[in-house]
Coordinates of C-alpha atoms and ligand atoms in Angstrom, one line a residue:
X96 CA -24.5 -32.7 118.2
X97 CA -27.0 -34.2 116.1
X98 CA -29.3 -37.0 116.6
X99 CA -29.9 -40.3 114.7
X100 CA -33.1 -41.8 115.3
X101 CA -33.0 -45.7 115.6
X102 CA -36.9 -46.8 114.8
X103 CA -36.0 -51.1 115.2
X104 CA -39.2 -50.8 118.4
X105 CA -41.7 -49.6 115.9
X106 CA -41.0 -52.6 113.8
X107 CA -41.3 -54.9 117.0
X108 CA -44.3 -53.1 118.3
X109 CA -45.5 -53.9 114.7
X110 CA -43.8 -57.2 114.9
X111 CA -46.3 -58.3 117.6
X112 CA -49.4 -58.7 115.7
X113 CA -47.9 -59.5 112.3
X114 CA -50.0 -56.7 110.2
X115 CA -48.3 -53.3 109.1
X116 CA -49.1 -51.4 112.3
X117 CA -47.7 -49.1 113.2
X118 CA -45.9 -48.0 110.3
X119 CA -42.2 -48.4 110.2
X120 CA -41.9 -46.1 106.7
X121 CA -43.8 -43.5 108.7
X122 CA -41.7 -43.4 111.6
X123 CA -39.0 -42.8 109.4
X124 CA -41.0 -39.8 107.6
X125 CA -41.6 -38.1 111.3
X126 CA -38.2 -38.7 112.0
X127 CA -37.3 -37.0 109.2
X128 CA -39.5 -34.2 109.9
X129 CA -38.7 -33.6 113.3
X130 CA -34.9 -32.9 112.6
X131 CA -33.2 -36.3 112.6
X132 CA -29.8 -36.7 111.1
X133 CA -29.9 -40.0 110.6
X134 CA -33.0 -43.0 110.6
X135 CA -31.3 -45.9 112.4
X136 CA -32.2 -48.8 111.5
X137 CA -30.6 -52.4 112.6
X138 CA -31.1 -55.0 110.4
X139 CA -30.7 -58.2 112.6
X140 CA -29.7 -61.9 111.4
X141 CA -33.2 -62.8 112.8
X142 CA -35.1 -60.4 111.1
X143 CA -36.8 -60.0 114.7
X144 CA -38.2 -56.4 113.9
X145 CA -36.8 -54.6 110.8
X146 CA -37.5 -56.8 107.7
X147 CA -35.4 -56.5 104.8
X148 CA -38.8 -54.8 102.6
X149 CA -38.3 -51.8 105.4
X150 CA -34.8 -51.1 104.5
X151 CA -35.9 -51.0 101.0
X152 CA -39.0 -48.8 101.3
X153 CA -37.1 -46.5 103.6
X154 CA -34.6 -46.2 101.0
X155 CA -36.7 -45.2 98.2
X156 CA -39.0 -43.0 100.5
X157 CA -36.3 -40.8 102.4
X158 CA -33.9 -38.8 101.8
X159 CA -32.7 -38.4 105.6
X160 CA -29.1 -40.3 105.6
X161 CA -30.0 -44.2 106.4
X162 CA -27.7 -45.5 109.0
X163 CA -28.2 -49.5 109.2
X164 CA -26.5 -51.7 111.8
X165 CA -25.7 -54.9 111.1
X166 CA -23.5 -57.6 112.0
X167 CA -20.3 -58.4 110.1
X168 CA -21.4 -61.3 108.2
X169 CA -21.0 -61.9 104.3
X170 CA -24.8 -62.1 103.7
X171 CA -24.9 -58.4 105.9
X172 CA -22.7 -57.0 103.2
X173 CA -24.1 -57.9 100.3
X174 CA -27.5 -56.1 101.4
X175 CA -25.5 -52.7 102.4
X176 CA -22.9 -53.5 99.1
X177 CA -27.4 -53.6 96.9
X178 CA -29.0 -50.9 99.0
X179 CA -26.4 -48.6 99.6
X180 CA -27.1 -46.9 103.2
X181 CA -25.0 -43.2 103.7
X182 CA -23.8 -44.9 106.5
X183 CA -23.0 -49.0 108.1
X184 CA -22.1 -49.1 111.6
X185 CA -20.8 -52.9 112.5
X186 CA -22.2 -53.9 115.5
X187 CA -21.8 -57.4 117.2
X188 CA -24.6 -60.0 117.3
X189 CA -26.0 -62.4 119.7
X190 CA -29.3 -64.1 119.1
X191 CA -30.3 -64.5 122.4
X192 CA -29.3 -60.8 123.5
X193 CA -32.3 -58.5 124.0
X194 CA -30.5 -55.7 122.6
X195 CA -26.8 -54.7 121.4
X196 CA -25.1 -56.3 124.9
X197 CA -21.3 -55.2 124.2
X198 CA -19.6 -53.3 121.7
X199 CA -17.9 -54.9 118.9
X200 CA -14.4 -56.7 119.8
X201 CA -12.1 -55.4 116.6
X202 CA -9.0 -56.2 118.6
X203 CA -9.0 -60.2 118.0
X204 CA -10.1 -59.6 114.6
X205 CA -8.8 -56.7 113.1
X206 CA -7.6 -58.8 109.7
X207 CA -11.5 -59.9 109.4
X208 CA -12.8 -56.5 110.0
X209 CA -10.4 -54.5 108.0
X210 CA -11.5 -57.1 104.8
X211 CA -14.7 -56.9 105.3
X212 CA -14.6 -52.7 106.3
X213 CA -13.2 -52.6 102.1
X214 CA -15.9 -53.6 100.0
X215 CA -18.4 -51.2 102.0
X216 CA -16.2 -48.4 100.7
X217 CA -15.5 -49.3 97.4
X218 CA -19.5 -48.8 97.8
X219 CA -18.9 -45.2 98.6
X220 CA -20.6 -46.5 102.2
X221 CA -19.5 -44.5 105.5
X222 CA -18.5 -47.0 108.2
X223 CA -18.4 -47.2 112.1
X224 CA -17.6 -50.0 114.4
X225 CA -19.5 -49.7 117.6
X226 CA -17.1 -50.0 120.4
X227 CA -16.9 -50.1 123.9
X228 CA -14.9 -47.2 125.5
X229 CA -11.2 -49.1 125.7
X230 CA -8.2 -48.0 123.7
X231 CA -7.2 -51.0 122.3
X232 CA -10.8 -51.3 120.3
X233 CA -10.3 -47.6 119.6
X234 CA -6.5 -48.5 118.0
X235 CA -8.1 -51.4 116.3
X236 CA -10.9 -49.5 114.4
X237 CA -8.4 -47.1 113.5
X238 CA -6.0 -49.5 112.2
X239 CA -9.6 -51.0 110.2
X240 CA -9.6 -47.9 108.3
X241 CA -13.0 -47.4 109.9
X242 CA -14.1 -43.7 109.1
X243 CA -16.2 -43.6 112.8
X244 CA -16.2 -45.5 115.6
X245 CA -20.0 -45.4 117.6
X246 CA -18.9 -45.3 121.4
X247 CA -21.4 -47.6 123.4
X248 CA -22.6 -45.5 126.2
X249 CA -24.4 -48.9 127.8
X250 CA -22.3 -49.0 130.5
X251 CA -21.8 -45.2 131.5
X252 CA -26.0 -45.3 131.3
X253 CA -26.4 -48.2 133.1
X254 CA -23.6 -46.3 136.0
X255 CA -25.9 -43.1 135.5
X256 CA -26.7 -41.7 139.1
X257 CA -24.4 -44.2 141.0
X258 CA -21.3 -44.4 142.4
X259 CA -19.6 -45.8 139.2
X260 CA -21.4 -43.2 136.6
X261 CA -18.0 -40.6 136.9
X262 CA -15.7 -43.7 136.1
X263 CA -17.8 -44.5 133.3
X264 CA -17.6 -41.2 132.0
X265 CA -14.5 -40.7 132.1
X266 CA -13.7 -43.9 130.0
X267 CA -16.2 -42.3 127.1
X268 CA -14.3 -39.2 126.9
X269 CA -10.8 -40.5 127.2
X270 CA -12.1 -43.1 124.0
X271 CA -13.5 -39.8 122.3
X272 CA -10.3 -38.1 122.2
X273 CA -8.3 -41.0 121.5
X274 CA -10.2 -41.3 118.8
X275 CA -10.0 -37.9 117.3
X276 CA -6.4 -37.7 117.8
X277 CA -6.2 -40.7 115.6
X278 CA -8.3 -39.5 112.8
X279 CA -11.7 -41.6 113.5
X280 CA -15.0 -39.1 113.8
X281 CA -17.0 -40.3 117.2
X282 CA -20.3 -41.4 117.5
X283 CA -22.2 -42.5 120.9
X284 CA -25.0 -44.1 121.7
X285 CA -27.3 -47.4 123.3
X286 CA -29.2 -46.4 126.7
X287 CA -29.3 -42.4 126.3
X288 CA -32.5 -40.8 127.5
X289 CA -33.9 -37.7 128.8
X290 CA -32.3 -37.8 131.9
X291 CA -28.6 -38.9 131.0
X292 CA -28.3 -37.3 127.4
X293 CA -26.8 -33.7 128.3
X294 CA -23.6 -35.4 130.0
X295 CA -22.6 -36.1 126.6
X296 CA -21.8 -32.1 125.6
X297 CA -19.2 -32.4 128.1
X298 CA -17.9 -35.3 125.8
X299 CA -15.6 -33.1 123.2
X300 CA -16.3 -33.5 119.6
X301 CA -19.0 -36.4 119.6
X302 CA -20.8 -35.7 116.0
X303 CA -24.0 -37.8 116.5
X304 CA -25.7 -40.1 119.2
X305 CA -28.0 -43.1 117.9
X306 CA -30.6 -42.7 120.4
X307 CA -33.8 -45.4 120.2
X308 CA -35.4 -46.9 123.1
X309 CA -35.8 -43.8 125.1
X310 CA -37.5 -41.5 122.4
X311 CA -39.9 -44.5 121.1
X312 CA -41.0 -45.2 124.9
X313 CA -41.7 -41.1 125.5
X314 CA -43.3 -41.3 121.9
X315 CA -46.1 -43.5 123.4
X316 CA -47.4 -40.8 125.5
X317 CA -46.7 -37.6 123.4
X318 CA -46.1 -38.8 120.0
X319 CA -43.0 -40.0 118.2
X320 CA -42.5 -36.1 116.4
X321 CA -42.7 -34.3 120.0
X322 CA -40.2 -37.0 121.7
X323 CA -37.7 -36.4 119.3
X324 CA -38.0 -32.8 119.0
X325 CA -37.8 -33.2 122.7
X326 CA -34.5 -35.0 122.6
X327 CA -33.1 -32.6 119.5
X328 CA -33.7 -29.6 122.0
X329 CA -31.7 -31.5 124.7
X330 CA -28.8 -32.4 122.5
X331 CA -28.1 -29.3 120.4
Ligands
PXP45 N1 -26.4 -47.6 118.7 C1 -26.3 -48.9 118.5 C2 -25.1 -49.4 117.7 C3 -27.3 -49.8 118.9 O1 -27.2 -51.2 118.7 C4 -28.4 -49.3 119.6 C5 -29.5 -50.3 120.0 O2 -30.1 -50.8 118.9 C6 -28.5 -47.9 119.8 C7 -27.4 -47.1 119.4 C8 -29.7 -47.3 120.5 O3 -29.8 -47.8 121.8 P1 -31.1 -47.4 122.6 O4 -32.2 -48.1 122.0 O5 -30.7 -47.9 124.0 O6 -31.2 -45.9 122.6

């Protein structure tokens, strides 16, 4: 498997005293260096940590594939239509979430997501709908013409070492293979660390996991390049 980096907690580290510290571009460099497949970057409604100048100095500065999430709103597109990311993966948006609660309901508005799924490839952009584990969503984002779907692996990490972790898992790999059977490449990701990552080789055919919170945390105490290598070594 490979391993996109999502570097939005160095922008709200750098956020939180308003200066350019830590730098977001160099995350994205060390990412880069340190093996990632992808530099993750969500570009929220609120602007609350990545700011539209880091999409656009990331762009220019790397050559790692860009991956931004974003919500499915017209003003979304347009920026992924101008800066052309390899890859968008819709995700659903609540401002007063602290992070990506749910995966993104496709099923009550497949006609919506479909329309707007168009324009992004006409852009020659790659795009995944990050879903929860359930068929119906997985149906939905095939009927999109989505070319991934991201499986949200919140709930199975939340359920890790408890009673409900093996029913949680089990809903992730039955999605997965849905999902291949249909045609859709599979993604996972949200709440993967250290501890709960290797459970997901026993996932068939997952290509990449979007892992962010974990390896910026671990990067506080032995740098961002060791905490990913650490993860790549774990994922492999
Ligand atoms: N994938 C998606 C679509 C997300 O929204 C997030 C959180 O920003 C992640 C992966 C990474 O989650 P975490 O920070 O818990 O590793």
């Amino acid at each position: 498997m490979e391993l996109g980096v999502n570097i939005d907690h160095v922008a709200t580290l750098r956020n939180a005293r308003g200066g350019n510290e830590p730098s977001v571009l160099d995350a994205a460099i060390i990412a880069q260096r340190a093996g990632a497949s992808a530099i993750t970057i969500h570009l929220r409604e609120d602007r609350r940590h990545i700011k539209d100048s880091d999409l656009d100095e990331i762009k220019k500065n790397i050559k790692t594939n860009i991956n931004l999430e974003m919500a499915a709103t017209p003003e979304m597109q347009a920026i992924a239509i101008k800066n052309k990311p390899y890859s968008c993966c819709i995700v659903p948006e609540k401002r007063q979430e602290i992070t990506t609660e749910g995966g993104l309901d496709v099923y009550s508005q497949e006609n919506y997501i479909r329309d707007f799924i168009k324009p992004l490839h006409d852009a020659g952009i790659v795009v995944s709908l990050f879903i929860d584990p359930d068929e119906k969503q997985v149906f939905s984002a095939h009927n999109c013409n989505a070319d991934f779907i991201e499986l949200h692996t919140g709930a199975f990490s939340n359920a890790f070492s408890t009673e409900k972790e093996k029913e949680e898992f089990e809903k992730l790999k039955t999605a997965a293979a849905l999902a291949q059977n249909l045609g859709l490449k599979v993604n996972a990701g949200h709440g993967l660390n250290y501890e709960n990552v290797h459970l997901m080789h026993e996932i068939e055919g997952i290509i990449e996991l979007n892992i962010g919170h974990s390896i910026i945390s671990r990067a506080v105490f032995v740098g961002l390049e060791r905490a990913i290598e650490e993860m790549r070594d774990l994922i492999i």
